Coordinates of C-alpha atoms in Angstrom, one line a residue:
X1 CA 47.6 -113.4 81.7
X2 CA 49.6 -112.6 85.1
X3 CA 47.2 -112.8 88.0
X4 CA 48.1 -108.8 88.8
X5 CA 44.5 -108.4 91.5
X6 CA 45.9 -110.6 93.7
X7 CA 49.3 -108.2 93.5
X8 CA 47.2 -105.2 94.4
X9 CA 45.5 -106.8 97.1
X10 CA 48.8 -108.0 98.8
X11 CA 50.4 -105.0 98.3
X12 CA 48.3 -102.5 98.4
X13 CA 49.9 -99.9 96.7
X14 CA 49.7 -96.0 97.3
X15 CA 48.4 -94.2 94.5
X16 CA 48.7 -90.3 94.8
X17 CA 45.9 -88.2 92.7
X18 CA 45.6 -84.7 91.7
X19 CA 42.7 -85.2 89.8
X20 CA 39.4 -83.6 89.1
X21 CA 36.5 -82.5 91.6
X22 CA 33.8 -84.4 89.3
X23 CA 35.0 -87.7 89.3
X24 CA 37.2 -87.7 92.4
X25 CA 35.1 -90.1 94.9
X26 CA 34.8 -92.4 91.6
X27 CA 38.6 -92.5 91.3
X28 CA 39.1 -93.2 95.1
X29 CA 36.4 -95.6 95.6
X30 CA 37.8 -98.1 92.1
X31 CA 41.2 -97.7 94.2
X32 CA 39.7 -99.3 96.9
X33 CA 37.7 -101.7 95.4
X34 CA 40.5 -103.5 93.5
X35 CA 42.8 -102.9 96.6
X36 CA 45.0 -100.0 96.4
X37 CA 45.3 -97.0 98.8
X38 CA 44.4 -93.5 97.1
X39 CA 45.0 -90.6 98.0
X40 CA 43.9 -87.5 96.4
X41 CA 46.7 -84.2 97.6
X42 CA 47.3 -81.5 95.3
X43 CA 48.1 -78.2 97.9
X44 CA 51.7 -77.1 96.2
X45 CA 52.9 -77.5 99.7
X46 CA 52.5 -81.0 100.1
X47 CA 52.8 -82.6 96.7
X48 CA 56.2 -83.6 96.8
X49 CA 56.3 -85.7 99.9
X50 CA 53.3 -87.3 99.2
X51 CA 54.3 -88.3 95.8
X52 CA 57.4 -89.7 97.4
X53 CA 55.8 -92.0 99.3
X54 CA 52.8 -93.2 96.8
X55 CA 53.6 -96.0 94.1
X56 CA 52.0 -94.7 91.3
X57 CA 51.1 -91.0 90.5
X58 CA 47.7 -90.1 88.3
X59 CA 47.2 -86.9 86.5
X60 CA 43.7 -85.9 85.4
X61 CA 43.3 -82.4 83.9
X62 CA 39.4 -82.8 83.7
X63 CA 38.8 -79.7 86.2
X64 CA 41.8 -77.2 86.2
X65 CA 42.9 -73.9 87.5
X66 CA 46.4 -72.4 87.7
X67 CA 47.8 -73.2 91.2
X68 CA 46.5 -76.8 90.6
X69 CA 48.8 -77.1 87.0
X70 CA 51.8 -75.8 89.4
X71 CA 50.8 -78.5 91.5
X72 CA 50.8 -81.4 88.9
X73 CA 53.8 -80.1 87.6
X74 CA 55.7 -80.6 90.9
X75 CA 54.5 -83.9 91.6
X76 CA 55.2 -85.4 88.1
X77 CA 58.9 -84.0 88.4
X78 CA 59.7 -85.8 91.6
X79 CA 57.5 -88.8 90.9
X80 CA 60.4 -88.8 87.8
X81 CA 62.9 -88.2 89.9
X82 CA 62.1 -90.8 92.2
X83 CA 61.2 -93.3 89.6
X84 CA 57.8 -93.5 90.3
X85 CA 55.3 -94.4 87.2
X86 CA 53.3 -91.1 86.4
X87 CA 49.5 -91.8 84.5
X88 CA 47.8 -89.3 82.4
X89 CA 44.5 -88.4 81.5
X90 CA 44.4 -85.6 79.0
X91 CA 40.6 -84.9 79.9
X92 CA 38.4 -83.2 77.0
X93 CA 42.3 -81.8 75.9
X94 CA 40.8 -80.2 72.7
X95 CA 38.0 -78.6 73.8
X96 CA 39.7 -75.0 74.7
X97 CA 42.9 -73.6 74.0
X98 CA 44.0 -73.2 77.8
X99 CA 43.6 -77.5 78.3
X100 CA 45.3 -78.2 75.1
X101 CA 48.2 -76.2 76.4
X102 CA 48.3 -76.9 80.0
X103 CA 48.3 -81.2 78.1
X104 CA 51.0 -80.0 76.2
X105 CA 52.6 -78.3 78.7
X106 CA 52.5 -81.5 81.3
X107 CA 54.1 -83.6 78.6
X108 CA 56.9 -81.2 77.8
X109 CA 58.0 -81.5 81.5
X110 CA 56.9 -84.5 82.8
X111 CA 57.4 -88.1 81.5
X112 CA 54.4 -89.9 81.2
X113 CA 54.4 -93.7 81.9
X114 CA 50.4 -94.3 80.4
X115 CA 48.4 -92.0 79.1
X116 CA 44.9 -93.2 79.3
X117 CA 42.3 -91.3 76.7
X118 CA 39.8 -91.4 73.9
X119 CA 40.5 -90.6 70.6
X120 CA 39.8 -87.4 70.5
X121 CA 41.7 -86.8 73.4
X122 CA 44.7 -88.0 72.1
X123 CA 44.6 -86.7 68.5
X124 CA 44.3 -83.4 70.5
X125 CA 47.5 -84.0 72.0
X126 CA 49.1 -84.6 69.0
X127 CA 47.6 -82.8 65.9
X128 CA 48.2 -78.4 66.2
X129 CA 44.6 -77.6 64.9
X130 CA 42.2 -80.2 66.1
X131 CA 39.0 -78.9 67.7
X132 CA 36.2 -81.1 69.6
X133 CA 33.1 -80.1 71.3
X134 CA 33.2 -82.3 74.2
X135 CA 35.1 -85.0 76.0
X136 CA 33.8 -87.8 74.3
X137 CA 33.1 -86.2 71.0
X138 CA 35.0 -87.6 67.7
X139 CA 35.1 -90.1 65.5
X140 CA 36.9 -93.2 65.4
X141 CA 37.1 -93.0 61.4
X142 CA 40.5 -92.2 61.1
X143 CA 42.7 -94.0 58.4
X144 CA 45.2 -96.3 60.0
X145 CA 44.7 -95.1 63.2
X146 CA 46.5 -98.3 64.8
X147 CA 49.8 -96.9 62.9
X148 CA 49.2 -93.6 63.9
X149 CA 49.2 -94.5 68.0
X150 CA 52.1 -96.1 67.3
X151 CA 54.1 -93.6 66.3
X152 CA 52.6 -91.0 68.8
X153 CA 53.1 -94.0 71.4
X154 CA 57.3 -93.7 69.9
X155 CA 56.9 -90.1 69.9
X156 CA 56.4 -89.5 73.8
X157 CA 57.9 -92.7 75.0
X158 CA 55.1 -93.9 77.0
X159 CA 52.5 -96.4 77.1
X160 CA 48.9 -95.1 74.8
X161 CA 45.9 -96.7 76.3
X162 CA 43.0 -95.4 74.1
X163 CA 39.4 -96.1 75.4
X164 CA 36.4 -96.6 72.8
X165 CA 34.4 -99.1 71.5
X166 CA 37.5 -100.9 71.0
X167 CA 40.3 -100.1 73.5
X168 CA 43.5 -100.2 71.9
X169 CA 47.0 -100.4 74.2
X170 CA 50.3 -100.0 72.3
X171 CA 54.0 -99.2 73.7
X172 CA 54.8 -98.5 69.4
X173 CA 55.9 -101.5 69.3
X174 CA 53.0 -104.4 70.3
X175 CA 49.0 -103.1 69.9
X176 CA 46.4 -104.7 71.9
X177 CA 42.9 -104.6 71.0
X178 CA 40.0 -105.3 74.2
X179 CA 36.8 -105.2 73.5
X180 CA 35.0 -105.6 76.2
X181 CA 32.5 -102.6 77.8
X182 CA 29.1 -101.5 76.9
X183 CA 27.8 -98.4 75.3
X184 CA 26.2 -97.5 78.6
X185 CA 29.3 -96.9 80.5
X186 CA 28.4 -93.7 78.6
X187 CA 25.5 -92.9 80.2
X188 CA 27.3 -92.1 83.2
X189 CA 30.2 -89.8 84.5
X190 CA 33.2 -90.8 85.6
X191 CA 34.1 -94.1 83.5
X192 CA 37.1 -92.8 82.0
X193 CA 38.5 -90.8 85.2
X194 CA 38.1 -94.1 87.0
X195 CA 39.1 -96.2 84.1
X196 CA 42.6 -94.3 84.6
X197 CA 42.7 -94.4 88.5
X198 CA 42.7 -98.9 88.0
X199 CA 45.1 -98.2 85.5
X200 CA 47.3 -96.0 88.3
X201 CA 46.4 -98.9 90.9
X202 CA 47.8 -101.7 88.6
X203 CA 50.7 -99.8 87.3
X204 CA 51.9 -99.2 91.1
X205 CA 51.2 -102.7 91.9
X206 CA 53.6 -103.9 88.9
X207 CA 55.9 -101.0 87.4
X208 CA 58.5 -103.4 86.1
X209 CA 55.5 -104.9 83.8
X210 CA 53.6 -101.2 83.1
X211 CA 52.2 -103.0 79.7
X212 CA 50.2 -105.9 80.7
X213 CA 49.3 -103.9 84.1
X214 CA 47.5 -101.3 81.4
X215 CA 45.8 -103.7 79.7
X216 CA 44.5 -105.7 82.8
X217 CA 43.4 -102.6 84.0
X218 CA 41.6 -101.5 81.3
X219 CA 40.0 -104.9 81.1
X220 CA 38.6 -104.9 84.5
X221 CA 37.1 -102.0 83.9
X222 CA 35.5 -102.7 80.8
X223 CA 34.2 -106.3 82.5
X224 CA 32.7 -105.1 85.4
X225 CA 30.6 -102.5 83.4
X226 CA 29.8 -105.1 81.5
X227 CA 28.8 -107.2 84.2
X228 CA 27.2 -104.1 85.8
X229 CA 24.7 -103.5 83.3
X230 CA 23.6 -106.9 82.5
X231 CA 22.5 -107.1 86.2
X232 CA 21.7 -103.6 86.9
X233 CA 20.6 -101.9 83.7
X234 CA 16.9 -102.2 84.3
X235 CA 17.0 -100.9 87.8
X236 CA 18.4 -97.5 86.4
X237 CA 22.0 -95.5 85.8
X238 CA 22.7 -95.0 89.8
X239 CA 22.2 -99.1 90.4
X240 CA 24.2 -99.4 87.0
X241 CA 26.8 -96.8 88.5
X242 CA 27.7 -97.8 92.0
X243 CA 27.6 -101.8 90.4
X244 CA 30.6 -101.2 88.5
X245 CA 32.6 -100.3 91.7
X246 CA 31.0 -103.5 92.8
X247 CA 32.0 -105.6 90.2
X248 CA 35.8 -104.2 90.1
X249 CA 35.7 -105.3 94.1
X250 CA 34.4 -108.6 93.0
X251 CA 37.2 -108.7 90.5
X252 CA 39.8 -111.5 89.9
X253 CA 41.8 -113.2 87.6
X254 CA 39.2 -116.4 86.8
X255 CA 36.6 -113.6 85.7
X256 CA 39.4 -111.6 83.6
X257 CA 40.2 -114.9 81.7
X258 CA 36.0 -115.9 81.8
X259 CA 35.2 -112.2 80.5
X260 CA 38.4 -111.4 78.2
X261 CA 38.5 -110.3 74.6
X262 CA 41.5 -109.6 74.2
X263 CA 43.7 -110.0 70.5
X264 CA 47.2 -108.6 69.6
X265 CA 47.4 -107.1 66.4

């Protein structure tokens, strides 16, 4: 395991955002706390130019209107252009017509470097006539679903980072399986928008290695809400909350190796 948090911290990578209105302070405030520098621009007359000078560009379609889609698709063209890594988070994708299109419609004209999701989310992205309820409705009961991500990972070229109970990371060639995290990460929004935002912060912080910056990522984040709730969960869900940006400050390599569950499959 590469010690990436001390990376971030020296270089303190840019990370653009045009992301969603619910989480957005979340996805800023796990920036800063493992030692990026985010900024969250999505006016159509400013996207370009600060895209070229971020690191790492995240795209969240949790809350979205028409100008902002424009807006997304801009950014993720240059960041392409430029060679910048672009992360996606296909946010309750199945839930209505318009979002699974607008999803679709991102992939068709921008190459995604990660796409960060649940299940649901990204069976939604791939499969014509799925329908969910919610963003974190679904079951994991699907046979050979570790094939399946695979081939969907082959498909669109990119790095699948799917968030559960067991988070499973696969380029279609190597899986990862980490299971680390706590039901209760659950109990309160934003996890998975800021989930995606340390994924953003580690991919800028080591593009060349866009693999292994995913799954450190997405163990930090599953550690510290571990962490989190073991010394917060009795105090309430705001204590439990703001101690997961604490314990993603507080993060570093020793605790990552202390903390890990990690297996390739």
């Amino acid at each position: 395991m590469k010690d990436m948090i001390s990376d971030i911290k020296s270089k303190k990578p840019l990370v653009h955002h045009i992301t969603n209105y619910v989480t957005v302070n979340d996805c800023a405030n796990v920036t800063l706390a493992i030692g990026g520098a985010p900024v969250m621009a999505d006016a159509i007359e400013e996207v370009e130019d600060m895209v070229g000078i971020a690191s790492a560009l995240v795209i969240n379609i949790g809350t979205l209107n028409s100008v902002k889609v424009k807006s997304m698709i801009m950014a993720g063209q240059k960041a392409n252009e430029l060679g910048i890594p672009v992360i996606f988070d296909p946010v309750g994708c199945g839930a209505t017509v318009y979002r699974r299109e607008v999803a679709r419609l991102l992939m068709g004209k921008i190459h995604m470097t990660v796409i960060r999701g649940n299940l649901s989310e990204i069976m939604a992205l791939a499969e014509e006539n799925i329908h969910m309820k919610g963003v974190d409705a679904g079951s994991e009961n699907i046979s050979q679903v570790n094939d399946l991500l695979k081939n969907y990972a082959k498909q669109w070229k990119t790095i699948l980072a799917v968030t559960g109970a067991i988070d499973k990371i696969t380029d279609g060639q190597r899986l990862t399986e980490i299971e680390n995290g706590c039901k209760e990460m659950g109990t309160v929004t934003g996890t998975g928008c800021m989930c995606t935002s340390l994924v953003g912060t580690f991919v800028a912080a080591a593009s060349q290695d866009a693999y292994d910056a995913t799954v450190e990522a997405i163990m930090t984040m599953g550690i510290a809400g571990e962490i989190s709730w073991k010394q917060n969960g009795n105090k309430g869900l705001g204590h439990f909350h703001m101690g997961i940006i604490d314990e993603i400050g507080k993060m570093n390599i020793n605790t990552l190796k202390e903390w890990g569950r990690i297996h390739e499959i």
